[in-house]
PDB file of C-alpha atoms and ligand atoms in Angstrom:
ATOM      1  CA  MET A   1      -6.067 -75.722  54.183  1.00 57.00           C
ATOM      2  CA  ILE A   2      -5.967 -72.460  56.037  1.00 78.00           C
ATOM      3  CA  PHE A   3      -4.646 -69.140  54.851  1.00 88.00           C
ATOM      4  CA  ASP A   4      -3.391 -66.438  57.180  1.00 91.00           C
ATOM      5  CA  ILE A   5      -4.412 -63.077  55.730  1.00 94.00           C
ATOM      6  CA  ILE A   6      -2.194 -60.035  56.230  1.00 94.00           C
ATOM      7  CA  LYS A   7      -3.924 -56.822  55.168  1.00 96.00           C
ATOM      8  CA  PHE A   8      -2.272 -53.532  54.294  1.00 96.00           C
ATOM      9  CA  GLU A   9      -3.708 -50.154  53.373  1.00 96.00           C
ATOM     10  CA  GLU A  10      -0.948 -48.854  51.158  1.00 96.00           C
ATOM     11  CA  ILE A  11       2.285 -50.577  50.164  1.00 96.00           C
ATOM     12  CA  GLU A  12       4.814 -50.581  47.365  1.00 97.00           C
ATOM     13  CA  SER A  13       3.828 -53.968  45.966  1.00 98.00           C
ATOM     14  CA  THR A  14       2.257 -57.031  47.570  1.00 98.00           C
ATOM     15  CA  ASN A  15       4.997 -59.195  45.995  1.00 98.00           C
ATOM     16  CA  ILE A  16       7.749 -57.033  47.509  1.00 97.00           C
ATOM     17  CA  THR A  17       6.106 -57.180  50.959  1.00 97.00           C
ATOM     18  CA  ALA A  18       5.733 -60.944  50.565  1.00 96.00           C
ATOM     19  CA  LYS A  19       9.478 -61.244  49.904  1.00 95.00           C
ATOM     20  CA  ASN A  20      10.278 -59.057  52.892  1.00 94.00           C
ATOM     21  CA  ILE A  21       8.356 -61.202  55.364  1.00 91.00           C
ATOM     22  CA  ILE A  22       9.555 -64.574  54.149  1.00 89.00           C
ATOM     23  CA  ASN A  23      12.172 -64.911  56.872  1.00 80.00           C
ATOM     24  CA  ASP A  24       9.404 -64.748  59.473  1.00 79.00           C
ATOM     25  CA  LEU A  25       7.551 -67.684  57.915  1.00 77.00           C
ATOM     26  CA  LYS A  26      10.147 -70.394  58.375  1.00 72.00           C
ATOM     27  CA  SER A  27       8.334 -72.376  61.021  1.00 74.00           C
ATOM     28  CA  ASP A  28       4.863 -71.597  59.735  1.00 75.00           C
ATOM     29  CA  SER A  29       2.563 -74.336  58.536  1.00 75.00           C
ATOM     30  CA  HIS A  30      -0.017 -72.099  56.854  1.00 80.00           C
ATOM     31  CA  PHE A  31      -0.101 -70.449  53.458  1.00 88.00           C
ATOM     32  CA  LYS A  32      -0.138 -66.671  53.674  1.00 92.00           C
ATOM     33  CA  ILE A  33      -2.028 -64.048  51.724  1.00 95.00           C
ATOM     34  CA  ILE A  34      -0.941 -60.424  51.527  1.00 96.00           C
ATOM     35  CA  THR A  35      -3.523 -57.893  50.355  1.00 97.00           C
ATOM     36  CA  ALA A  36      -3.369 -54.136  49.940  1.00 98.00           C
ATOM     37  CA  LYS A  37      -5.908 -51.437  49.214  1.00 97.00           C
ATOM     38  CA  SER A  38      -3.366 -49.647  47.088  1.00 96.00           C
ATOM     39  CA  GLN A  39       0.121 -50.329  45.820  1.00 97.00           C
ATOM     40  CA  GLN A  40       2.488 -47.714  44.420  1.00 97.00           C
ATOM     41  CA  ASN A  41       4.874 -49.910  42.484  1.00 98.00           C
ATOM     42  CA  GLY A  42       2.884 -52.856  41.116  1.00 98.00           C
ATOM     43  CA  ARG A  43       4.965 -54.981  38.751  1.00 98.00           C
ATOM     44  CA  GLY A  44       4.378 -57.492  35.994  1.00 97.00           C
ATOM     45  CA  ARG A  45       6.809 -59.847  34.285  1.00 96.00           C
ATOM     46  CA  TYR A  46      10.108 -58.396  32.994  1.00 94.00           C
ATOM     47  CA  ASP A  47       9.697 -55.653  35.624  1.00 95.00           C
ATOM     48  CA  ARG A  48       6.922 -54.014  33.599  1.00 96.00           C
ATOM     49  CA  GLU A  49       4.477 -51.755  35.385  1.00 97.00           C
ATOM     50  CA  TRP A  50       1.190 -53.193  36.638  1.00 98.00           C
ATOM     51  CA  VAL A  51      -1.127 -50.183  36.693  1.00 98.00           C
ATOM     52  CA  SER A  52      -2.650 -50.344  40.183  1.00 98.00           C
ATOM     53  CA  GLU A  53      -5.584 -47.978  40.409  1.00 97.00           C
ATOM     54  CA  GLU A  54      -7.220 -47.792  43.833  1.00 96.00           C
ATOM     55  CA  GLY A  55     -10.385 -49.892  44.041  1.00 98.00           C
ATOM     56  CA  ASN A  56      -8.766 -52.793  42.184  1.00 98.00           C
ATOM     57  CA  PHE A  57      -7.599 -56.053  43.710  1.00 98.00           C
ATOM     58  CA  PHE A  58      -3.949 -56.701  44.612  1.00 98.00           C
ATOM     59  CA  THR A  59      -2.801 -59.778  46.430  1.00 98.00           C
ATOM     60  CA  SER A  60       0.138 -62.148  46.825  1.00 98.00           C
ATOM     61  CA  ILE A  61      -0.126 -65.723  47.980  1.00 97.00           C
ATOM     62  CA  ILE A  62       2.953 -67.205  49.644  1.00 95.00           C
ATOM     63  CA  LEU A  63       3.397 -70.940  49.225  1.00 94.00           C
ATOM     64  CA  LYS A  64       6.077 -72.848  51.056  1.00 92.00           C
ATOM     65  CA  LYS A  65       7.265 -75.612  48.736  1.00 93.00           C
ATOM     66  CA  GLU A  66       7.448 -78.130  51.555  1.00 92.00           C
ATOM     67  CA  LEU A  67       3.678 -77.704  52.191  1.00 91.00           C
ATOM     68  CA  LEU A  68       2.643 -78.448  48.600  1.00 94.00           C
ATOM     69  CA  PRO A  69       1.304 -81.967  47.917  1.00 95.00           C
ATOM     70  CA  PHE A  70       3.451 -82.206  44.747  1.00 94.00           C
ATOM     71  CA  LYS A  71       7.187 -81.847  44.149  1.00 90.00           C
ATOM     72  CA  ASP A  72       7.342 -80.708  40.532  1.00 91.00           C
ATOM     73  CA  THR A  73       6.465 -77.011  40.566  1.00 96.00           C
ATOM     74  CA  ASN A  74       6.879 -76.292  36.819  1.00 96.00           C
ATOM     75  CA  LEU A  75       3.122 -76.121  36.473  1.00 97.00           C
ATOM     76  CA  LEU A  76       2.510 -73.487  39.173  1.00 97.00           C
ATOM     77  CA  PRO A  77       1.757 -70.815  36.518  1.00 97.00           C
ATOM     78  CA  ILE A  78      -0.710 -73.139  34.777  1.00 98.00           C
ATOM     79  CA  ILE A  79      -2.437 -74.198  38.014  1.00 98.00           C
ATOM     80  CA  SER A  80      -2.646 -70.552  39.127  1.00 98.00           C
ATOM     81  CA  ALA A  81      -4.351 -69.682  35.849  1.00 98.00           C
ATOM     82  CA  ILE A  82      -6.947 -72.413  36.465  1.00 98.00           C
ATOM     83  CA  PHE A  83      -7.699 -71.158  40.000  1.00 98.00           C
ATOM     84  CA  LEU A  84      -7.893 -67.577  38.816  1.00 98.00           C
ATOM     85  CA  HIS A  85     -10.205 -68.555  35.975  1.00 98.00           C
ATOM     86  CA  ASP A  86     -12.379 -70.444  38.479  1.00 98.00           C
ATOM     87  CA  THR A  87     -12.421 -67.361  40.738  1.00 98.00           C
ATOM     88  CA  LEU A  88     -13.505 -64.967  38.004  1.00 98.00           C
ATOM     89  CA  SER A  89     -16.013 -67.486  36.641  1.00 98.00           C
ATOM     90  CA  GLU A  90     -17.916 -66.997  39.910  1.00 98.00           C
ATOM     91  CA  TYR A  91     -18.780 -63.541  38.558  1.00 98.00           C
ATOM     92  CA  ILE A  92     -18.838 -63.786  34.783  1.00 97.00           C
ATOM     93  CA  ASP A  93     -19.320 -66.532  32.190  1.00 95.00           C
ATOM     94  CA  ASN A  94     -17.008 -65.900  29.302  1.00 93.00           C
ATOM     95  CA  CYS A  95     -13.548 -65.856  30.920  1.00 97.00           C
ATOM     96  CA  LYS A  96     -10.648 -67.349  29.000  1.00 98.00           C
ATOM     97  CA  ILE A  97      -7.043 -68.003  29.916  1.00 98.00           C
ATOM     98  CA  LYS A  98      -4.403 -66.418  27.699  1.00 98.00           C
ATOM     99  CA  TRP A  99      -1.155 -68.370  27.885  1.00 98.00           C
ATOM    100  CA  PRO A 100       0.289 -68.751  30.377  1.00 97.00           C
ATOM    101  CA  ASN A 101      -1.875 -67.104  33.046  1.00 96.00           C
ATOM    102  CA  ASP A 102      -3.631 -63.900  32.012  1.00 98.00           C
ATOM    103  CA  ILE A 103      -7.413 -63.940  32.227  1.00 98.00           C
ATOM    104  CA  LEU A 104      -9.379 -62.368  29.412  1.00 98.00           C
ATOM    105  CA  ILE A 105     -13.017 -61.353  29.291  1.00 97.00           C
ATOM    106  CA  ASN A 106     -14.334 -60.695  25.816  1.00 93.00           C
ATOM    107  CA  GLY A 107     -10.735 -60.814  24.594  1.00 94.00           C
ATOM    108  CA  LYS A 108      -9.569 -58.122  27.039  1.00 97.00           C
ATOM    109  CA  LYS A 109      -7.176 -58.564  29.963  1.00 98.00           C
ATOM    110  CA  ILE A 110      -8.807 -58.352  33.374  1.00 98.00           C
ATOM    111  CA  SER A 111      -6.165 -60.084  35.432  1.00 98.00           C
ATOM    112  CA  GLY A 112      -2.459 -60.923  35.475  1.00 98.00           C
ATOM    113  CA  VAL A 113      -0.188 -63.113  37.588  1.00 98.00           C
ATOM    114  CA  LEU A 114       3.445 -62.625  38.534  1.00 98.00           C
ATOM    115  CA  ILE A 115       5.110 -65.688  40.071  1.00 98.00           C
ATOM    116  CA  GLU A 116       8.459 -65.375  41.802  1.00 97.00           C
ATOM    117  CA  SER A 117      10.457 -67.894  43.797  1.00 96.00           C
ATOM    118  CA  ILE A 118      12.691 -67.198  46.760  1.00 95.00           C
ATOM    119  CA  LYS A 119      15.178 -69.467  48.477  1.00 92.00           C
ATOM    120  CA  SER A 120      15.754 -68.824  52.135  1.00 87.00           C
ATOM    121  CA  ASP A 121      18.275 -71.193  53.751  1.00 86.00           C
ATOM    122  CA  ASN A 122      16.852 -74.627  52.964  1.00 88.00           C
ATOM    123  CA  ASP A 123      13.314 -73.460  52.241  1.00 90.00           C
ATOM    124  CA  ILE A 124      11.828 -72.495  48.885  1.00 94.00           C
ATOM    125  CA  PHE A 125       8.863 -70.136  48.730  1.00 94.00           C
ATOM    126  CA  TYR A 126       6.701 -69.222  45.754  1.00 96.00           C
ATOM    127  CA  ILE A 127       4.986 -65.857  45.618  1.00 97.00           C
ATOM    128  CA  ILE A 128       1.917 -65.749  43.409  1.00 98.00           C
ATOM    129  CA  GLY A 129       1.062 -62.084  42.803  1.00 98.00           C
ATOM    130  CA  ILE A 130      -2.404 -61.487  41.429  1.00 98.00           C
ATOM    131  CA  GLY A 131      -3.919 -58.273  40.110  1.00 98.00           C
ATOM    132  CA  ILE A 132      -7.597 -58.123  39.162  1.00 98.00           C
ATOM    133  CA  ASN A 133      -9.183 -55.023  37.649  1.00 98.00           C
ATOM    134  CA  ASN A 134     -12.336 -54.748  39.732  1.00 98.00           C
ATOM    135  CA  THR A 135     -13.541 -51.170  39.359  1.00 98.00           C
ATOM    136  CA  SER A 136     -11.299 -49.646  36.668  1.00 98.00           C
ATOM    137  CA  PHE A 137      -8.746 -50.497  34.001  1.00 98.00           C
ATOM    138  CA  PRO A 138      -5.947 -48.640  32.213  1.00 98.00           C
ATOM    139  CA  LYS A 139      -6.239 -47.576  28.561  1.00 96.00           C
ATOM    140  CA  GLU A 140      -3.682 -48.101  25.802  1.00 91.00           C
ATOM    141  CA  MET A 141      -1.939 -51.140  27.212  1.00 93.00           C
ATOM    142  CA  LEU A 142       0.075 -53.730  25.320  1.00 88.00           C
ATOM    143  CA  TYR A 143      -3.159 -55.711  25.193  1.00 93.00           C
ATOM    144  CA  PRO A 144      -6.674 -54.217  25.563  1.00 96.00           C
ATOM    145  CA  ALA A 145      -7.824 -54.227  29.204  1.00 98.00           C
ATOM    146  CA  THR A 146     -11.147 -54.360  31.014  1.00 98.00           C
ATOM    147  CA  SER A 147     -12.576 -54.509  34.548  1.00 98.00           C
ATOM    148  CA  LEU A 148     -15.360 -56.442  36.254  1.00 98.00           C
ATOM    149  CA  LYS A 149     -17.331 -53.209  36.622  1.00 98.00           C
ATOM    150  CA  TYR A 150     -17.016 -52.387  32.910  1.00 98.00           C
ATOM    151  CA  GLU A 151     -18.268 -55.905  32.115  1.00 98.00           C
ATOM    152  CA  GLY A 152     -21.351 -55.275  34.275  1.00 98.00           C
ATOM    153  CA  VAL A 153     -20.264 -57.011  37.500  1.00 98.00           C
ATOM    154  CA  SER A 154     -20.484 -55.230  40.830  1.00 98.00           C
ATOM    155  CA  THR A 155     -18.577 -56.894  43.674  1.00 98.00           C
ATOM    156  CA  SER A 156     -16.220 -56.012  46.512  1.00 98.00           C
ATOM    157  CA  ASN A 157     -12.535 -56.851  46.821  1.00 98.00           C
ATOM    158  CA  GLU A 158     -13.426 -58.692  50.067  1.00 98.00           C
ATOM    159  CA  ASP A 159     -15.749 -60.977  48.141  1.00 98.00           C
ATOM    160  CA  ILE A 160     -13.105 -61.581  45.450  1.00 98.00           C
ATOM    161  CA  LEU A 161     -10.623 -62.486  48.214  1.00 97.00           C
ATOM    162  CA  LYS A 162     -13.073 -64.979  49.685  1.00 97.00           C
ATOM    163  CA  GLN A 163     -13.666 -66.689  46.323  1.00 97.00           C
ATOM    164  CA  LEU A 164      -9.979 -66.645  45.479  1.00 97.00           C
ATOM    165  CA  MET A 165      -9.018 -68.292  48.783  1.00 96.00           C
ATOM    166  CA  ARG A 166     -11.585 -71.027  48.230  1.00 96.00           C
ATOM    167  CA  LYS A 167     -10.070 -71.874  44.847  1.00 96.00           C
ATOM    168  CA  PHE A 168      -6.399 -71.416  45.716  1.00 96.00           C
ATOM    169  CA  SER A 169      -6.712 -73.457  48.912  1.00 94.00           C
ATOM    170  CA  ASN A 170      -6.621 -76.486  46.610  1.00 94.00           C
ATOM    171  CA  PHE A 171      -2.896 -75.861  46.262  1.00 93.00           C
ATOM    172  CA  GLY A 172      -2.610 -77.695  49.563  1.00 91.00           C
ATOM    173  CA  ASN A 173      -5.140 -80.402  48.790  1.00 91.00           C
ATOM    174  CA  SER A 174      -3.630 -83.787  47.946  1.00 93.00           C
ATOM    175  CA  ASP A 175      -7.076 -85.021  46.782  1.00 94.00           C
ATOM    176  CA  SER A 176      -7.406 -82.308  44.136  1.00 95.00           C
ATOM    177  CA  PHE A 177      -6.311 -82.240  40.489  1.00 96.00           C
ATOM    178  CA  VAL A 178      -3.088 -80.368  41.414  1.00 95.00           C
ATOM    179  CA  VAL A 179      -1.267 -83.651  41.986  1.00 96.00           C
ATOM    180  CA  ASP A 180      -2.043 -84.950  38.479  1.00 96.00           C
ATOM    181  CA  LYS A 181      -0.204 -83.351  35.540  1.00 96.00           C
ATOM    182  CA  LEU A 182      -2.560 -84.695  32.892  1.00 96.00           C
ATOM    183  CA  GLN A 183      -5.624 -83.336  34.677  1.00 97.00           C
ATOM    184  CA  ILE A 184      -3.941 -79.972  35.128  1.00 97.00           C
ATOM    185  CA  ILE A 185      -3.084 -79.694  31.441  1.00 98.00           C
ATOM    186  CA  ASN A 186      -6.551 -80.824  30.343  1.00 97.00           C
ATOM    187  CA  ARG A 187      -8.323 -78.390  32.662  1.00 98.00           C
ATOM    188  CA  TRP A 188      -6.125 -75.543  31.491  1.00 98.00           C
ATOM    189  CA  LYS A 189      -6.834 -76.370  27.837  1.00 98.00           C
ATOM    190  CA  GLU A 190     -10.611 -76.393  28.428  1.00 97.00           C
ATOM    191  CA  LYS A 191     -10.375 -72.822  29.699  1.00 98.00           C
ATOM    192  CA  ALA A 192      -7.738 -71.473  27.314  1.00 98.00           C
ATOM    193  CA  SER A 193      -8.068 -69.250  24.278  1.00 97.00           C
ATOM    194  CA  GLY A 194      -6.135 -69.463  21.051  1.00 96.00           C
ATOM    195  CA  ILE A 195      -5.218 -73.167  20.729  1.00 97.00           C
ATOM    196  CA  GLY A 196      -5.207 -73.965  16.987  1.00 97.00           C
ATOM    197  CA  ASN A 197      -5.061 -70.250  16.091  1.00 97.00           C
ATOM    198  CA  LYS A 198      -2.448 -68.216  14.298  1.00 97.00           C
ATOM    199  CA  ILE A 199      -0.506 -66.236  16.872  1.00 98.00           C
ATOM    200  CA  GLU A 200       2.450 -63.941  17.233  1.00 97.00           C
ATOM    201  CA  ILE A 201       4.759 -64.450  20.197  1.00 97.00           C
ATOM    202  CA  ARG A 202       6.736 -61.423  21.252  1.00 96.00           C
ATOM    203  CA  GLN A 203       9.811 -62.033  23.330  1.00 93.00           C
ATOM    204  CA  LEU A 204      12.338 -59.507  24.567  1.00 88.00           C
ATOM    205  CA  ASN A 205      14.412 -59.436  21.374  1.00 89.00           C
ATOM    206  CA  GLU A 206      12.327 -61.164  18.734  1.00 93.00           C
ATOM    207  CA  SER A 207       8.868 -62.088  17.626  1.00 95.00           C
ATOM    208  CA  ILE A 208       7.770 -65.377  16.048  1.00 96.00           C
ATOM    209  CA  ASN A 209       4.572 -66.178  14.142  1.00 97.00           C
ATOM    210  CA  GLY A 210       2.956 -69.572  13.861  1.00 98.00           C
ATOM    211  CA  ILE A 211       0.125 -71.796  15.013  1.00 98.00           C
ATOM    212  CA  PHE A 212      -0.493 -72.371  18.712  1.00 98.00           C
ATOM    213  CA  LYS A 213      -0.518 -76.193  18.612  1.00 98.00           C
ATOM    214  CA  ASP A 214      -0.624 -77.158  22.262  1.00 98.00           C
ATOM    215  CA  ILE A 215       1.100 -76.871  25.617  1.00 98.00           C
ATOM    216  CA  ASP A 216       3.463 -79.554  26.857  1.00 97.00           C
ATOM    217  CA  ASN A 217       3.543 -81.252  30.271  1.00 95.00           C
ATOM    218  CA  ASP A 218       5.590 -78.424  31.744  1.00 96.00           C
ATOM    219  CA  GLY A 219       3.257 -75.690  30.501  1.00 97.00           C
ATOM    220  CA  ASN A 220       5.483 -74.571  27.607  1.00 98.00           C
ATOM    221  CA  LEU A 221       3.665 -73.347  24.503  1.00 98.00           C
ATOM    222  CA  LEU A 222       4.258 -75.464  21.383  1.00 98.00           C
ATOM    223  CA  LEU A 223       4.346 -73.255  18.311  1.00 98.00           C
ATOM    224  CA  GLN A 224       4.244 -74.605  14.772  1.00 98.00           C
ATOM    225  CA  LYS A 225       6.285 -72.211  12.669  1.00 96.00           C
ATOM    226  CA  ASN A 226       5.526 -71.491   9.007  1.00 92.00           C
ATOM    227  CA  ASN A 227       8.134 -74.103   7.974  1.00 95.00           C
ATOM    228  CA  ASN A 228       6.212 -76.650  10.137  1.00 96.00           C
ATOM    229  CA  GLU A 229       8.970 -76.889  12.715  1.00 97.00           C
ATOM    230  CA  ILE A 230       7.551 -77.090  16.268  1.00 98.00           C
ATOM    231  CA  VAL A 231       9.311 -74.884  18.794  1.00 97.00           C
ATOM    232  CA  LYS A 232       8.893 -74.830  22.551  1.00 98.00           C
ATOM    233  CA  ILE A 233       8.251 -71.393  24.064  1.00 97.00           C
ATOM    234  CA  SER A 234       8.694 -70.932  27.804  1.00 96.00           C
ATOM    235  CA  ALA A 235       8.004 -67.171  28.085  1.00 95.00           C
ATOM    236  CA  GLY A 236       6.638 -64.301  26.031  1.00 96.00           C
ATOM    237  CA  ASP A 237       3.506 -62.319  25.155  1.00 96.00           C
ATOM    238  CA  ILE A 238       1.062 -63.858  22.725  1.00 96.00           C
ATOM    239  CA  PHE A 239      -1.186 -61.989  20.307  1.00 96.00           C
ATOM    240  CA  MET A 240      -3.973 -63.595  18.286  1.00 94.00           C
ATOM    241  CA  LEU A 241      -3.688 -63.073  14.554  1.00 95.00           C
ATOM    242  CA  ASP A 242      -7.122 -64.462  13.602  1.00 79.00           C
TER     243      ASP A 242
HETATM  244  C1  BT5 B   1       1.224 -59.468  34.555  1.00 80.44           C
HETATM  245  O1  BT5 B   1       2.403 -59.160  33.981  1.00 80.44           O
HETATM  246  O2  BT5 B   1       0.163 -59.532  33.999  1.00 80.44           O
HETATM  247  C2  BT5 B   1       1.343 -59.708  36.050  1.00 80.44           C
HETATM  248  C3  BT5 B   1       0.648 -58.667  36.862  1.00 80.44           C
HETATM  249  C4  BT5 B   1       0.688 -59.000  38.319  1.00 80.44           C
HETATM  250  C5  BT5 B   1       0.207 -57.861  39.179  1.00 80.44           C
HETATM  251  C6  BT5 B   1       0.087 -58.264  40.606  1.00 80.44           C
HETATM  252  S1  BT5 B   1      -0.769 -57.077  41.546  1.00 80.44           S
HETATM  253  C7  BT5 B   1      -0.333 -57.845  43.015  1.00 80.44           C
HETATM  254  C8  BT5 B   1       1.102 -58.308  42.847  1.00 80.44           C
HETATM  255  N1  BT5 B   1       2.020 -57.252  43.206  1.00 80.44           N
HETATM  256  C9  BT5 B   1       2.759 -56.846  42.161  1.00 80.44           C
HETATM  257  O3  BT5 B   1       3.637 -55.939  42.198  1.00 80.44           O
HETATM  258  N2  BT5 B   1       2.416 -57.550  41.073  1.00 80.44           N
HETATM  259  C10 BT5 B   1       1.390 -58.522  41.359  1.00 80.44           C
HETATM  260  P1  BT5 B   1       2.633 -59.104  32.424  1.00 80.44           P
HETATM  261  O4  BT5 B   1       2.106 -60.333  31.761  1.00 80.44           O
HETATM  262  O5  BT5 B   1       4.073 -58.781  32.278  1.00 80.44           O
HETATM  263  O6  BT5 B   1       1.728 -57.890  31.957  1.00 80.44           O
HETATM  264  C11 BT5 B   1       2.129 -56.559  32.190  1.00 80.44           C
HETATM  265  C12 BT5 B   1       1.562 -55.731  31.061  1.00 80.44           C
HETATM  266  O7  BT5 B   1       0.126 -55.679  31.211  1.00 80.44           O
HETATM  267  C13 BT5 B   1       2.027 -54.285  31.109  1.00 80.44           C
HETATM  268  O8  BT5 B   1       3.216 -54.113  30.350  1.00 80.44           O
HETATM  269  C14 BT5 B   1       0.856 -53.532  30.488  1.00 80.44           C
HETATM  270  O9  BT5 B   1       0.912 -53.557  29.073  1.00 80.44           O
HETATM  271  C15 BT5 B   1      -0.345 -54.374  30.898  1.00 80.44           C
HETATM  272  N3  BT5 B   1      -0.998 -53.858  32.105  1.00 80.44           N
HETATM  273  C16 BT5 B   1      -0.464 -53.137  33.113  1.00 80.44           C
HETATM  274  N4  BT5 B   1      -1.375 -52.888  34.071  1.00 80.44           N
HETATM  275  C17 BT5 B   1      -2.524 -53.463  33.654  1.00 80.44           C
HETATM  276  C18 BT5 B   1      -3.827 -53.576  34.220  1.00 80.44           C
HETATM  277  N5  BT5 B   1      -4.126 -53.052  35.396  1.00 80.44           N
HETATM  278  N6  BT5 B   1      -4.778 -54.235  33.496  1.00 80.44           N
HETATM  279  C19 BT5 B   1      -4.489 -54.785  32.291  1.00 80.44           C
HETATM  280  N7  BT5 B   1      -3.265 -54.727  31.715  1.00 80.44           N
HETATM  281  C20 BT5 B   1      -2.289 -54.072  32.393  1.00 80.44           C
END
C-alpha cells in the first residue's frame, strides 16, 4: 500500500491539518501522511496539550474506512499501538505498550497517539496522530517522559517516518494480522506492560484501583476491583501501583 506524504514546516497541529484537507481526499485511493517540523498546538486526548518541542516527530496518518481490509474499527487504537511499538523497536529493545496506545521505554512515555474520526458525506476517515519524542522530552508530566536521544538512540525524523510507514502500511494489507481480532489482541498483549499488576485508572471525574486482568476483544481494559467485580474500562489514564 502506498502513502502520499504531505510535509509542512510549521503548523498548528498535524491532526487539525488532516481534518482540514479531508474534503480533498474523497476520490483518493491512497492513505495520506501529514508531517510537520514543528506544531504550535499539539493535542492529546481530552484536549490536553502535547508538548511539541522542535526536533521531535509529529505526524498524522489519514485512513479512509472504505480502504481498510476490515470493517470493525474498534481495534484501531490497539493496532496503532502495535505498529508504533514495532516502529520504535527498530531503534531500542525494551519498548512496552501502556494501555491503550502509549509507548514506554524504561517505564517512561516516549510516544502518544490521538485517534479521531471524521464523517464527510458518506465517507468515514480516521486520523491517527502520532507524537514521538526524538531529541527532547518535557519534564514534570502526568507520567514521566523520555526521548530516543536520552535513551542513547540517535536517528532522524526522516528515518522514523520511513520505519513508521513500513509498519503502518499493513493497515491496508488483507494478508496481515489486522484482519484477525485474536491475533491483534495476542500481539498487543505480548508487547504490553502491566497485565496482572495493581493499577490505578484515572478518569475525568473518578479514579479506580484494581488489578489489570486483561483486555477484551474490543480493546477495553478489564479491571478486577478490590471486591472482585470485573469492570470494563474504555478510556482513562493508567498508573502502575507495583
Ligand atoms: C497522547 O495523549 O498521548 C496523544 C498525543 C498525540 C500527539 C500527536 S503529535 C501529532 C498529532 N498532532 C496532534 O495535535 N496530536 C498528535 P494523552 O494520552 O492524552 O497524553 C497527554 C499527556 O501526556 C499530557 O497531559 C501530558 O501529561 C503528557 N505529555 C504531553 N506532552 C508530552 C510529550 N511530548 N512527551 C511525553 N508526555 C507528554
